[in-house]
mmCIF file of C-alpha atoms in Angstrom:
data_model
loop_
_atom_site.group_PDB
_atom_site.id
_atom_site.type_symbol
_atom_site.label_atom_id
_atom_site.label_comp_id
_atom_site.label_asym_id
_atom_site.label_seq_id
_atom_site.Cartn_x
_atom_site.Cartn_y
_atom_site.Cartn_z
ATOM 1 C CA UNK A 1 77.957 54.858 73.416
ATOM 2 C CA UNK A 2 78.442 50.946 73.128
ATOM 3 C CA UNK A 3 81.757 51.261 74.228
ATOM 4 C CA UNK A 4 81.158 53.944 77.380
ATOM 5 C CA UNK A 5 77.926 51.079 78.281
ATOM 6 C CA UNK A 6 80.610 47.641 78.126
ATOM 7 C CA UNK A 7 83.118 49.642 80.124
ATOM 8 C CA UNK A 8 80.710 50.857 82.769
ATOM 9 C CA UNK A 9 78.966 47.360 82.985
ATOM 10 C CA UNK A 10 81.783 44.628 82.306
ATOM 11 C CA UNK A 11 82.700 43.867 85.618
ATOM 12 C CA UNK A 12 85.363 41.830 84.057
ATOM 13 C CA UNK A 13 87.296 44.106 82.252
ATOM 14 C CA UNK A 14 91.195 44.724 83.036
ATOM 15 C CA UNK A 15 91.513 47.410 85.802
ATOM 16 C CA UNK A 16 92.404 50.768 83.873
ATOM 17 C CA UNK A 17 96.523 50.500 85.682
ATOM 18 C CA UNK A 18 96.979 47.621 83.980
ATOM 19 C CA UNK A 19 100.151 47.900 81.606
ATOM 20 C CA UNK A 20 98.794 45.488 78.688
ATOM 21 C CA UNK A 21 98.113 46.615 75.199
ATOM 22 C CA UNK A 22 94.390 45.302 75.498
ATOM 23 C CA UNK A 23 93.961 47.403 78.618
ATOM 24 C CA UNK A 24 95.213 50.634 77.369
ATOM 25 C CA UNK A 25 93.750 50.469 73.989
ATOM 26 C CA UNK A 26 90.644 49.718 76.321
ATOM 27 C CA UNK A 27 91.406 52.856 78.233
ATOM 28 C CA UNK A 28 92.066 54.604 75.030
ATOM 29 C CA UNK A 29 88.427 54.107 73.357
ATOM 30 C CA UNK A 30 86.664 55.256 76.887
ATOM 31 C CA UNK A 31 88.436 57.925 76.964
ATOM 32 C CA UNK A 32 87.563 59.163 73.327
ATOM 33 C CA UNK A 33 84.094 57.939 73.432
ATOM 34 C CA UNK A 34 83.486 59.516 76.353
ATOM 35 C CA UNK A 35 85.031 63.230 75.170
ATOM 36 C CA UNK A 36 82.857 62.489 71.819
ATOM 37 C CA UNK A 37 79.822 62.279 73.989
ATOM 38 C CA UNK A 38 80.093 65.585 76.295
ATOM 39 C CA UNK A 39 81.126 67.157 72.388
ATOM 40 C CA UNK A 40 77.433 66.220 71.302
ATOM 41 C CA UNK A 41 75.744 67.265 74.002
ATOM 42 C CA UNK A 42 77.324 70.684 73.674
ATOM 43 C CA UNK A 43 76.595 71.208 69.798
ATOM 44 C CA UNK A 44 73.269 69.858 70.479
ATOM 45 C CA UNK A 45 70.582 73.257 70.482
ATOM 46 C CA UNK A 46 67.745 73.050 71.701
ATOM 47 C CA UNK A 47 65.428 76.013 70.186
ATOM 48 C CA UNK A 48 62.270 76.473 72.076
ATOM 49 C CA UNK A 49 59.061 76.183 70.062
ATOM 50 C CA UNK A 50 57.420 79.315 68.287
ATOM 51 C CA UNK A 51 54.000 79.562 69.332
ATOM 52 C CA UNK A 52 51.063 78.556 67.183
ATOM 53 C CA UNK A 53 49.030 81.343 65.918
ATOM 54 C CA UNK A 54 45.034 80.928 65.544
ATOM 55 C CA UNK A 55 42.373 82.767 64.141
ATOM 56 C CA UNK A 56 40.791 85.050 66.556
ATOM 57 C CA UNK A 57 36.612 84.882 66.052
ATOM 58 C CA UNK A 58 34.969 87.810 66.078
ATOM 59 C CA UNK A 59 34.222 91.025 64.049
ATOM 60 C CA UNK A 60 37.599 92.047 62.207
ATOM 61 C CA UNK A 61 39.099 95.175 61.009
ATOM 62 C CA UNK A 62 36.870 97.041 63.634
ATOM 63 C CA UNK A 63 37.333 100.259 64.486
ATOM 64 C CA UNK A 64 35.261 102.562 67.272
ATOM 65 C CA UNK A 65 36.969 106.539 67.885
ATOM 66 C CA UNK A 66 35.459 108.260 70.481
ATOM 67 C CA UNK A 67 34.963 111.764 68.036
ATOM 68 C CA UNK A 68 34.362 113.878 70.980
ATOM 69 C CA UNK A 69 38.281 114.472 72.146
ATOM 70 C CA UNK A 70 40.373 117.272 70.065
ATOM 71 C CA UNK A 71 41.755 116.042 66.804
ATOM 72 C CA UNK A 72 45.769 116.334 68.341
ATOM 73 C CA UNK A 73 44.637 113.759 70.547
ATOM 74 C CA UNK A 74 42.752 111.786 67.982
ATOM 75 C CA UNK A 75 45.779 111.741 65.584
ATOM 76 C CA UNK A 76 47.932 110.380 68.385
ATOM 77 C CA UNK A 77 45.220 107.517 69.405
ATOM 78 C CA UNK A 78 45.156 106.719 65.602
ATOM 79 C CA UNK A 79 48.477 106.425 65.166
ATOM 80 C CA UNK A 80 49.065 103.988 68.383
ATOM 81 C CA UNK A 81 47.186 101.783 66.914
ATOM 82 C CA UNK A 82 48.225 101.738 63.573
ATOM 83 C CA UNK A 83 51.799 101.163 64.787
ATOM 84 C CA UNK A 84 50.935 98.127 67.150
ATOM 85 C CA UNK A 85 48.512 96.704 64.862
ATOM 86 C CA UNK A 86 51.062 97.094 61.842
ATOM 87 C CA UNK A 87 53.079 94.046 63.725
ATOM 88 C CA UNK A 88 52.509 90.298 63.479
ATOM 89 C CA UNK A 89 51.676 89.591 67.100
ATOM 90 C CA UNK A 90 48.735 92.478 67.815
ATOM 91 C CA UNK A 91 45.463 92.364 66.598
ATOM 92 C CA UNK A 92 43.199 94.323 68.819
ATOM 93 C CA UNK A 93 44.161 97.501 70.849
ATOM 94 C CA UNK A 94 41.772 99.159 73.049
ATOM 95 C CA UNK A 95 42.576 102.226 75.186
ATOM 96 C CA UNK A 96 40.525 103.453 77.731
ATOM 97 C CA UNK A 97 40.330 106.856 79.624
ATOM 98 C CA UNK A 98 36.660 107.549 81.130
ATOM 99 C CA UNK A 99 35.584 105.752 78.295
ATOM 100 C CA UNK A 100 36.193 103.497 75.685
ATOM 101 C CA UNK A 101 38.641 106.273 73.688
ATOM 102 C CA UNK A 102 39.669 103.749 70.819
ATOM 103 C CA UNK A 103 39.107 100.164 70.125
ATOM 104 C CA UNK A 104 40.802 98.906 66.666
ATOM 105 C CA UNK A 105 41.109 95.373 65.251
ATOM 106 C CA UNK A 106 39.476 92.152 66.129
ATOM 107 C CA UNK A 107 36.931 92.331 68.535
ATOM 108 C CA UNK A 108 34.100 90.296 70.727
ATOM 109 C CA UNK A 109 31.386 89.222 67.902
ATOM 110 C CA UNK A 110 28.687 90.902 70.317
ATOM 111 C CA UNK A 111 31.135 93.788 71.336
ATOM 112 C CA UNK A 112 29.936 96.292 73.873
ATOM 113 C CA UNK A 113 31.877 99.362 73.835
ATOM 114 C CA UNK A 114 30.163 100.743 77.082
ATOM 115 C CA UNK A 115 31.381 97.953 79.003
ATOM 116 C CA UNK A 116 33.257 99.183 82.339
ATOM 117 C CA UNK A 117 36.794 98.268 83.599
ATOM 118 C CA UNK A 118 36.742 95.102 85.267
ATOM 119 C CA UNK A 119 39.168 94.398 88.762
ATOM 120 C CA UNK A 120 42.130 93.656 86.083
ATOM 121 C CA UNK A 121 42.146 96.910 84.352
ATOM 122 C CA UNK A 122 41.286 98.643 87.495
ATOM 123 C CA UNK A 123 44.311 97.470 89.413
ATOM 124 C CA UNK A 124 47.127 98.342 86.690
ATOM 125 C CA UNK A 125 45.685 101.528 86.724
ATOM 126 C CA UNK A 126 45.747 102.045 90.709
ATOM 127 C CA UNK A 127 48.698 100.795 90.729
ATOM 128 C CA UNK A 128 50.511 102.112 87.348
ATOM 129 C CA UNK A 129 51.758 98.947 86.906
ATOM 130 C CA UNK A 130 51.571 96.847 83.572
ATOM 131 C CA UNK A 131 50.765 93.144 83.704
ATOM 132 C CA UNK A 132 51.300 90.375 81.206
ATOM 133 C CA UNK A 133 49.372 87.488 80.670
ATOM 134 C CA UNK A 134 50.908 84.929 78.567
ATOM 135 C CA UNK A 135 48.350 81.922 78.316
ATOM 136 C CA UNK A 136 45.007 83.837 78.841
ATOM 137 C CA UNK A 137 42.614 80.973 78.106
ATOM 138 C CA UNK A 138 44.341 79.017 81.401
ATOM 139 C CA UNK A 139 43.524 82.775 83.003
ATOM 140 C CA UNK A 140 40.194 81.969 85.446
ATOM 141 C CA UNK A 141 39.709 86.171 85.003
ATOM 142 C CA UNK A 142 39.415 86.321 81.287
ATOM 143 C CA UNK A 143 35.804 86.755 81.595
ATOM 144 C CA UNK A 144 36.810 89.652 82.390
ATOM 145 C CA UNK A 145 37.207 90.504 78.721
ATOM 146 C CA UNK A 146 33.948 88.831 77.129
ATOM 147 C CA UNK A 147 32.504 91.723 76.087
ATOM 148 C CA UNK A 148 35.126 93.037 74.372
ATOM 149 C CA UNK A 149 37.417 90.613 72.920
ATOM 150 C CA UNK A 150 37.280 87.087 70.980
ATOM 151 C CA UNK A 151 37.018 84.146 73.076
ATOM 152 C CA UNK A 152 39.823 82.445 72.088
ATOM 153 C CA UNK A 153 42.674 85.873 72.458
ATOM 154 C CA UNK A 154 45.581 83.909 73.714
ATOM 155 C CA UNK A 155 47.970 86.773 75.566
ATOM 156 C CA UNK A 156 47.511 89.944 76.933
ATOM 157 C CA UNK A 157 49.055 93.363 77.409
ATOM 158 C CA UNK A 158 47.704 95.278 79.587
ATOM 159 C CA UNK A 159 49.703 98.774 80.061
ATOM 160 C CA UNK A 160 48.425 101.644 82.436
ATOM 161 C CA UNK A 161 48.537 105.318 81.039
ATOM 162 C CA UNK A 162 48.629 106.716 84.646
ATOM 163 C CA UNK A 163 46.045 106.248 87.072
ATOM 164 C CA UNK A 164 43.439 107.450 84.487
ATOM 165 C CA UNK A 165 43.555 105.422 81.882
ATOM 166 C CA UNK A 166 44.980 101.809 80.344
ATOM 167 C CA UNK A 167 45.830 100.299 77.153
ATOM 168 C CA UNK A 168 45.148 96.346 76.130
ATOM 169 C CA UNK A 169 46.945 94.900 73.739
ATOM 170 C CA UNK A 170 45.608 91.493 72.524
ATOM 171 C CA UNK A 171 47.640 88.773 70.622
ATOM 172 C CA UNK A 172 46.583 85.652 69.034
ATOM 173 C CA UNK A 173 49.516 83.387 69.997
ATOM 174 C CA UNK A 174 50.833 82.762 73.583
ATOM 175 C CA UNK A 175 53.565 84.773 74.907
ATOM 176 C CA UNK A 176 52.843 87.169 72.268
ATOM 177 C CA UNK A 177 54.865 89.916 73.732
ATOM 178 C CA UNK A 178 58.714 90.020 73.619
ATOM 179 C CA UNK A 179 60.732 92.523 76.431
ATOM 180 C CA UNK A 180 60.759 95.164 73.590
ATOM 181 C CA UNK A 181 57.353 94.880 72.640
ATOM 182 C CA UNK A 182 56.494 95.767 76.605
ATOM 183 C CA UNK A 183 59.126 98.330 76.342
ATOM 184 C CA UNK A 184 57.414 100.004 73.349
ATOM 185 C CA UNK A 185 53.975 99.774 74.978
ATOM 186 C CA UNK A 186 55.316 101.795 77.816
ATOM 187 C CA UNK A 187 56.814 104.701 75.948
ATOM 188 C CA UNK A 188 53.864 104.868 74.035
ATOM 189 C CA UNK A 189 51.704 105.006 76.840
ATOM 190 C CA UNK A 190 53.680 107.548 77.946
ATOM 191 C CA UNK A 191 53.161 109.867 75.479
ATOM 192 C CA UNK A 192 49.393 109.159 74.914
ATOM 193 C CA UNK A 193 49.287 109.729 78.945
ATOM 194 C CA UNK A 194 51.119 113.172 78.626
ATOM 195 C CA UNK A 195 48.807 114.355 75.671
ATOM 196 C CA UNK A 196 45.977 113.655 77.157
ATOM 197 C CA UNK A 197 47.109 115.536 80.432
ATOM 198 C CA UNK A 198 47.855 118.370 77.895
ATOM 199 C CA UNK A 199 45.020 118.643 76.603
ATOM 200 C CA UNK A 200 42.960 118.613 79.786
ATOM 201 C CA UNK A 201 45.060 121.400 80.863
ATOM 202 C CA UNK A 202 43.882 123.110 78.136
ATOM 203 C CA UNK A 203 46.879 123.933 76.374
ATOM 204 C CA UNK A 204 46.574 123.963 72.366
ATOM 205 C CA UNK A 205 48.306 121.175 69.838
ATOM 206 C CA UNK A 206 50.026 118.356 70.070
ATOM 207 C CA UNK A 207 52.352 117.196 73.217
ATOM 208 C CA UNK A 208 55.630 117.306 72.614
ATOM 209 C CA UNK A 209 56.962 114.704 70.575
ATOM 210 C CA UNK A 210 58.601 112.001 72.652
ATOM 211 C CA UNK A 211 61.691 109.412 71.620
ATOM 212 C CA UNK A 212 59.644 106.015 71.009
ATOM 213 C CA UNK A 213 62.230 102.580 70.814
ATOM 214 C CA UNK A 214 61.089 101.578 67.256
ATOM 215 C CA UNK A 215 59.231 98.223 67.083
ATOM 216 C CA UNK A 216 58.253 95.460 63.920
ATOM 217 C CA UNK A 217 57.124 97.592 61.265
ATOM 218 C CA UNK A 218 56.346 100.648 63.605
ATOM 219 C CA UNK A 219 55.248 103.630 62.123
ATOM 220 C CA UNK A 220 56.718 107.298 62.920
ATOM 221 C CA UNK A 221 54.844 108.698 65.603
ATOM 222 C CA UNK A 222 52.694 112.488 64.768
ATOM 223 C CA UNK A 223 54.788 115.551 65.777
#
């Protein structure tokens, strides 16, 4: 670097078509300082930060099932949330259809489980559209979630199950969900979406068992 500086700045230095020894040796050290530098720069990786985890503050290992839907669909709620909260980065899942179907990990101290959709929830499920929010304490419409989750929930996943019903996925570290993690939530959804419809059609057992892309730790889903 000394060398690339006294080159660049010594106005009296030999001009580089100058045939004496000093002057190409001169040449010579640029040159390889220079091609040392752009080296560094390239082997130099720059890893971007892992997020911080905190502790969520609430009630933990909570658990409300709404007993009232058939047991087929009961396994399959049961089993969505076992698989999302067996990773690292969930730790509360809520799904909603008419009702508060199945809330699961760590929840709002004063939780209130007949606490209606607010415009968030609403709108993925108008528009069957999922929606990610990776810093929700910057998020003006997190009082949105008061009610219902701990104050200081730092990402969202919020993942429509048609235009009935939505699933929230709640992380305690920012950008807490990867591509494949939003990938997952949608098959899942899926095939919560399709049981339900099943089973409002009236049709007896399970839905049909539907190829999930296998997440952290996830757990095989009910036949």
């Amino acid at each position: 670097m000394s060398i690339v500086a006294d080159r660049l700045l010594n106005t009296d230095s030999p001009s580089l078509s100058a045939a004496s020894a000093q002057s190409r040796t001169g040449v010579l050290l640029l040159v390889l300082s220079i091609t040392l530098l752009v080296v560094g720069v390239q082997w130099l990786v720059i890893s971007p930060r892992e997020p911080e985890t905190v502790d969520l503050v609430g009630r933990s290992d909570f658990a409300h099932w709404d007993t009232s839907i058939p047991t087929p669909v009961l396994d399959e709620l049961q089993w969505a949330c076992a698989a999302f909260l067996a990773t690292d980065r969930v730790k509360t899942v809520a799904l909603w259809r008419g009702g508060w179907l199945a809330i699961q990990g760590v929840v709002a101290q004063e939780l209130d489980v007949s606490v209606a959709p607010g415009p968030l929830l609403l709108d993925a499920m108008a528009r069957e559209t999922a929606n990610s929010i990776s810093n929700l304490p910057l998020f003006p419409g997190r009082i949105e979630f008061a009610r219902l989750l701990p104050p200081n929930v730092q990402s969202l996943l919020i993942q429509p199950m048609g235009r009935e019903g939505v699933m929230l996925l709640a992380s305690n570290r920012q950008r807490g969900f990867s591509s494949l993690d939003k990938a997952w939530a949608v098959r899942v959804a899926e095939k919560l979406g399709a049981t339900f419809d099943r089973s409002q059609e009236g049709l007896s057992g399970a839905s049909k068992p539907v190829s999930l892309p296998k997440g952290p730790d996830s757990q095989d889903a009910p036949a």
